[in-house]
Each structure stands twice: as structure tokens, then as C-alpha cells.
mmCIF file of C-alpha atoms in Angstrom:
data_model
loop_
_atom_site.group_PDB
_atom_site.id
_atom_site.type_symbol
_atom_site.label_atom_id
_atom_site.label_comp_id
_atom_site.label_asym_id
_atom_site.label_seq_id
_atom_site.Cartn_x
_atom_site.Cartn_y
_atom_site.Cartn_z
ATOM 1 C CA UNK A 1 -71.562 -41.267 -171.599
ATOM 2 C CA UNK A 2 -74.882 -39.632 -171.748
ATOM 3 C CA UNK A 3 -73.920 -37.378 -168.884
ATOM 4 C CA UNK A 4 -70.418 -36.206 -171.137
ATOM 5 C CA UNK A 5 -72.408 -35.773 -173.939
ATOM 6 C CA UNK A 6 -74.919 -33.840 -172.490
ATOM 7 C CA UNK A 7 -71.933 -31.375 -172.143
ATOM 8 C CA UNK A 8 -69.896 -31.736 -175.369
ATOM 9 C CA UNK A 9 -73.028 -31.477 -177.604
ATOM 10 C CA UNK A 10 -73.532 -28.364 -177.498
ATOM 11 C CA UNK A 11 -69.912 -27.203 -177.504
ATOM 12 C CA UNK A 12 -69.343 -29.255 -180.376
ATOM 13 C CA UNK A 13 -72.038 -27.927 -182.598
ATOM 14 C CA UNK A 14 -71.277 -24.347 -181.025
ATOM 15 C CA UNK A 15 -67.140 -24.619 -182.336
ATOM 16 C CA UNK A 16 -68.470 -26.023 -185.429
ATOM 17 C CA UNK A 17 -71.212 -23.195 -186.263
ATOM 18 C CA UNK A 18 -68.376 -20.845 -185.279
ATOM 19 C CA UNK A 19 -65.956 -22.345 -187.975
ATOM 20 C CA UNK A 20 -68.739 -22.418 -190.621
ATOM 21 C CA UNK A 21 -69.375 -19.060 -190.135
ATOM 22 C CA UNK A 22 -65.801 -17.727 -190.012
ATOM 23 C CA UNK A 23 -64.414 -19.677 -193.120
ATOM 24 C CA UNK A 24 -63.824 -17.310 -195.359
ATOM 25 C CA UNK A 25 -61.774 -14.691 -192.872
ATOM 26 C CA UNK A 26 -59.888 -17.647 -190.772
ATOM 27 C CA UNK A 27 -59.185 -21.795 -191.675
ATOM 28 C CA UNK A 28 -62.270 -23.690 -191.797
ATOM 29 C CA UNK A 29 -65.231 -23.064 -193.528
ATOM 30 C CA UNK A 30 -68.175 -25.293 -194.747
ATOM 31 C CA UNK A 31 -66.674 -28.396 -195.052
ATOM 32 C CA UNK A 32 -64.653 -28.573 -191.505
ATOM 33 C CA UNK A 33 -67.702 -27.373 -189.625
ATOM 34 C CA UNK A 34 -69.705 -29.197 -191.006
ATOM 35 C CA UNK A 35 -67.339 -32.384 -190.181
ATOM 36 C CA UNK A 36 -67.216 -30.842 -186.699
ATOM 37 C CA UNK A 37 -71.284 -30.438 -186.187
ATOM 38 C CA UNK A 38 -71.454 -33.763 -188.212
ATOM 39 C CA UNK A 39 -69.199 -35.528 -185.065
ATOM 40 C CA UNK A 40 -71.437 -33.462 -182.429
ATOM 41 C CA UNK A 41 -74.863 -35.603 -184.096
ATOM 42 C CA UNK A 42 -72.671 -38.614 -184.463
ATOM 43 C CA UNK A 43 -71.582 -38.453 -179.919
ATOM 44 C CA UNK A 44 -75.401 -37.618 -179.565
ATOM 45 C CA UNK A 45 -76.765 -40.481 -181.177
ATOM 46 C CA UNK A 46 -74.523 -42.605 -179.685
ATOM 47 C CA UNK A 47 -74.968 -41.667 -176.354
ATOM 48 C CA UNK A 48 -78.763 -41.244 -176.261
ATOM 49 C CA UNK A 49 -79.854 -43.983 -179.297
ATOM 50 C CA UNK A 50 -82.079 -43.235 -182.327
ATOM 51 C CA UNK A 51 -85.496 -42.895 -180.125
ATOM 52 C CA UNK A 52 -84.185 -39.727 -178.665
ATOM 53 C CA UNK A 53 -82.054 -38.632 -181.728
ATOM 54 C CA UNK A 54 -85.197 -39.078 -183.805
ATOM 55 C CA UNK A 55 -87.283 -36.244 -182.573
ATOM 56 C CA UNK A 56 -84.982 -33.821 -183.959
ATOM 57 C CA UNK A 57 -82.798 -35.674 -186.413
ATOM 58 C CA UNK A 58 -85.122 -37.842 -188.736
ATOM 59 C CA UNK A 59 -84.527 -39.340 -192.081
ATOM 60 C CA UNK A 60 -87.079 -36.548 -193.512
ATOM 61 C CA UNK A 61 -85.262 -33.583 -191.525
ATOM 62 C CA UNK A 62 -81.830 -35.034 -192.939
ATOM 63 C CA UNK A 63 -83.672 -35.218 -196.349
ATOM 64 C CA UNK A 64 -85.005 -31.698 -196.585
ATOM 65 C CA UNK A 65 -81.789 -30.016 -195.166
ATOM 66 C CA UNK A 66 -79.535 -31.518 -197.537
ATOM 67 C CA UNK A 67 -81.614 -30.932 -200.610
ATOM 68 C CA UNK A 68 -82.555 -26.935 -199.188
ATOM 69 C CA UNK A 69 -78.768 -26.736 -198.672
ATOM 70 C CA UNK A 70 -77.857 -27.952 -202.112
ATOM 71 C CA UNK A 71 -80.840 -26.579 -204.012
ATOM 72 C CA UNK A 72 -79.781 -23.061 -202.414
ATOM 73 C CA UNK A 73 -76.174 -23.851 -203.324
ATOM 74 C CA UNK A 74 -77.039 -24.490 -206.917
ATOM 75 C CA UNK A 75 -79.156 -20.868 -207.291
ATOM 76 C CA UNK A 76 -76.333 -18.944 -206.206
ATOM 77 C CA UNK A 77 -73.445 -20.399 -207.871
ATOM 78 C CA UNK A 78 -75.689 -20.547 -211.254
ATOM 79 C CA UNK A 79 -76.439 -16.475 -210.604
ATOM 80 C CA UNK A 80 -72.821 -15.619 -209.707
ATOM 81 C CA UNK A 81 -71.929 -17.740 -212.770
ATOM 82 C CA UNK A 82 -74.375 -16.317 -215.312
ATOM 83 C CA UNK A 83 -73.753 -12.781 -214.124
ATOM 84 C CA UNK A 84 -69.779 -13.210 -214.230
ATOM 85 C CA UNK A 85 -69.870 -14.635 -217.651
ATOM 86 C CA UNK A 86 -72.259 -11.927 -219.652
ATOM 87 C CA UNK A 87 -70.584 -9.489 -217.693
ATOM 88 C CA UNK A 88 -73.786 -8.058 -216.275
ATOM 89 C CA UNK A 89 -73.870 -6.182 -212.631
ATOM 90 C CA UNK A 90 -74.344 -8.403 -209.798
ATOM 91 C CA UNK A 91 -76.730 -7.440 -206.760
ATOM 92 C CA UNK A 92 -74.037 -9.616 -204.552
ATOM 93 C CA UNK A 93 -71.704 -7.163 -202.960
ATOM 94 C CA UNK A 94 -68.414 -8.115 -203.017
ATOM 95 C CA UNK A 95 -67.858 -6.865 -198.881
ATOM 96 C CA UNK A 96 -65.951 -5.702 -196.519
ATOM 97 C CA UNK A 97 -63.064 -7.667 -195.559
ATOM 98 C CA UNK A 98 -62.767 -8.904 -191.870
ATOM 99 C CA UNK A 99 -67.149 -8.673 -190.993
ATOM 100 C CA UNK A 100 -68.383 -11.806 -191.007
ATOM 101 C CA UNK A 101 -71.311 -11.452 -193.077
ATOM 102 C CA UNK A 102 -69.965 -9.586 -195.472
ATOM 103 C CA UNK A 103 -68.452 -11.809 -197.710
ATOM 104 C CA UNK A 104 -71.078 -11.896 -200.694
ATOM 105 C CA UNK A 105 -72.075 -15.271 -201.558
ATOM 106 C CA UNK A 106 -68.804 -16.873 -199.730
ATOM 107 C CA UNK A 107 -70.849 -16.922 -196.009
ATOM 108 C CA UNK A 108 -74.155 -18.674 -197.515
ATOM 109 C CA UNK A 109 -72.465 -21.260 -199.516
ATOM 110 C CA UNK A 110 -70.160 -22.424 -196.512
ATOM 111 C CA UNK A 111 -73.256 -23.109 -194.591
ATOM 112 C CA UNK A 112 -75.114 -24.891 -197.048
ATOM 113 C CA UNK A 113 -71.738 -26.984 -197.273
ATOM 114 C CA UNK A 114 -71.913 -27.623 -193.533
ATOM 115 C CA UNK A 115 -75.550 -28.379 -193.345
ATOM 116 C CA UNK A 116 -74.443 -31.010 -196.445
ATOM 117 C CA UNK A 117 -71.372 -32.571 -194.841
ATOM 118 C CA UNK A 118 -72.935 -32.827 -191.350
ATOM 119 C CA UNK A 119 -76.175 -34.523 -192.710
ATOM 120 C CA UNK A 120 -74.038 -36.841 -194.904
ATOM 121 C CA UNK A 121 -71.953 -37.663 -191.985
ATOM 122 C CA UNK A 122 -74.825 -38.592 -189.694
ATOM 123 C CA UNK A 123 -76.734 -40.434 -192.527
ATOM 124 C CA UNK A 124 -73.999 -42.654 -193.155
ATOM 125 C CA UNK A 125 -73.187 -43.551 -189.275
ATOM 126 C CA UNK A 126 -76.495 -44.139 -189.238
ATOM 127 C CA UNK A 127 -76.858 -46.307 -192.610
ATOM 128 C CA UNK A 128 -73.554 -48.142 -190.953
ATOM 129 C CA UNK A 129 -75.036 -48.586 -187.345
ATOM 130 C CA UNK A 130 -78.448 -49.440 -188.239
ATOM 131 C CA UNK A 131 -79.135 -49.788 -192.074
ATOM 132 C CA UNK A 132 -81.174 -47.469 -192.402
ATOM 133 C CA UNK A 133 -81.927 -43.479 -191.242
ATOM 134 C CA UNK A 134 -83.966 -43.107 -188.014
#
């Protein structure tokens, strides 16, 4: 298993970055990548245990990527909102359709979707495997 996963890891987190990242121009987007990357933490910790997992992957790393993620998430959202509703100009621009960063906002929230969904995926495999975050 370890040797498979040696291999799939980083395919799996590669396909899932990809479908993060090109959400808003093809299906996917923050919550199916992150599912996907979420799956590719999930086969690593299973094949190579918590002692390896936990040098990269620890219950404060989990901790300070979901609340940067969702702390970021909040900021825009609350901008785009404020700006939208007293009809003031917006520094966000709207893009070009088809580029892949150049979706305004739409690019930057996927990923702090996938960072949420793959850190709530591994923290409860963990929670269910161990009790606890490693």
C-alpha cells in the first residue's frame, strides 16, 4: 500500500489542485477539489500512519488553514457584499472569461473552499480513526 500511495499521492492532490483552480471555467471548483485533495491526505495517512502524516499534517496546521481559509473567505465576500450593496466601485475586476486567474474573487474563494473541505475531511477520518487530530 505504501508503495501505491507513494504514487497516487501526488496525482491525487495534483487532479484536485487542478479542479480547484479551474472551477469557475469547467465542473468542479472548491468543494470537489477539495473532496479530491481531502481523499489524497485520507490514502496517505492510511498508508504511512499518523507519525509520518504528522510532520506535515498536524492538528495545528489543520487548525490554522481552515481558519486562514475561512477568515480570508469572510473578508472578501463581506467587501464584494458591502461594495455591491452601496453601489460603490469595486477594485475586484470582473475578468476575462476563459484565463484562469481572472475570475475576480471566484478563483480565491474556491481555494479557500478546498483548503476547508480537505482539512474537514482529514480531521474527521482522523477524529473517526483515532479520536483525536495527530
Amino acid at each position: 500500500m505504501q508503495y501505491a500511495a507513494r504514487f497516487l499521492v501526488p496525482l491525487i492532490i495534483i487532479f484536485g489542485i487542478y479542479v480547484v483552480l479551474n472551477g469557475h471555467i469547467s465542473p468542479g471548483g472548491g468543494f470537489s477539489g477539495g473532496a479530491i485533495i481531502g481523499s489524497g491526505l485520507i490514502l496517505y495517512l492510511t498508508a504511512f500512519d499518523f507519525e509520518k502524516t504528522s510532520r506535515f499534517m498536524n492538528e495545528r496546521v489543520v487548525k490554522t488553514l481552515t481558519v486562514c481559509a475561512l477568515t480570508f473567505y469572510c473578508f472578501a465576500k463581506s467587501y464584494s457584499f458591502y461594495t455591491g450593496a452601496n453601489g460603490l466601485e469595486s477594485i475586484i475586476t470582473p475578468g476575462t472569461p476563459g484565463r484562469i486567474l481572472s475570475a475576480g474573487l471566484i478563483v480565491y474563494l474556491n481555494i479557500c473552499v478546498g483548503i476547508v473541505v480537505a482539512c474537514t475531511m482529514y480531521s474527521f477520518y482522523t477524529l473517526f480513526r483515532k479520536g483525536g487530530i495527530s
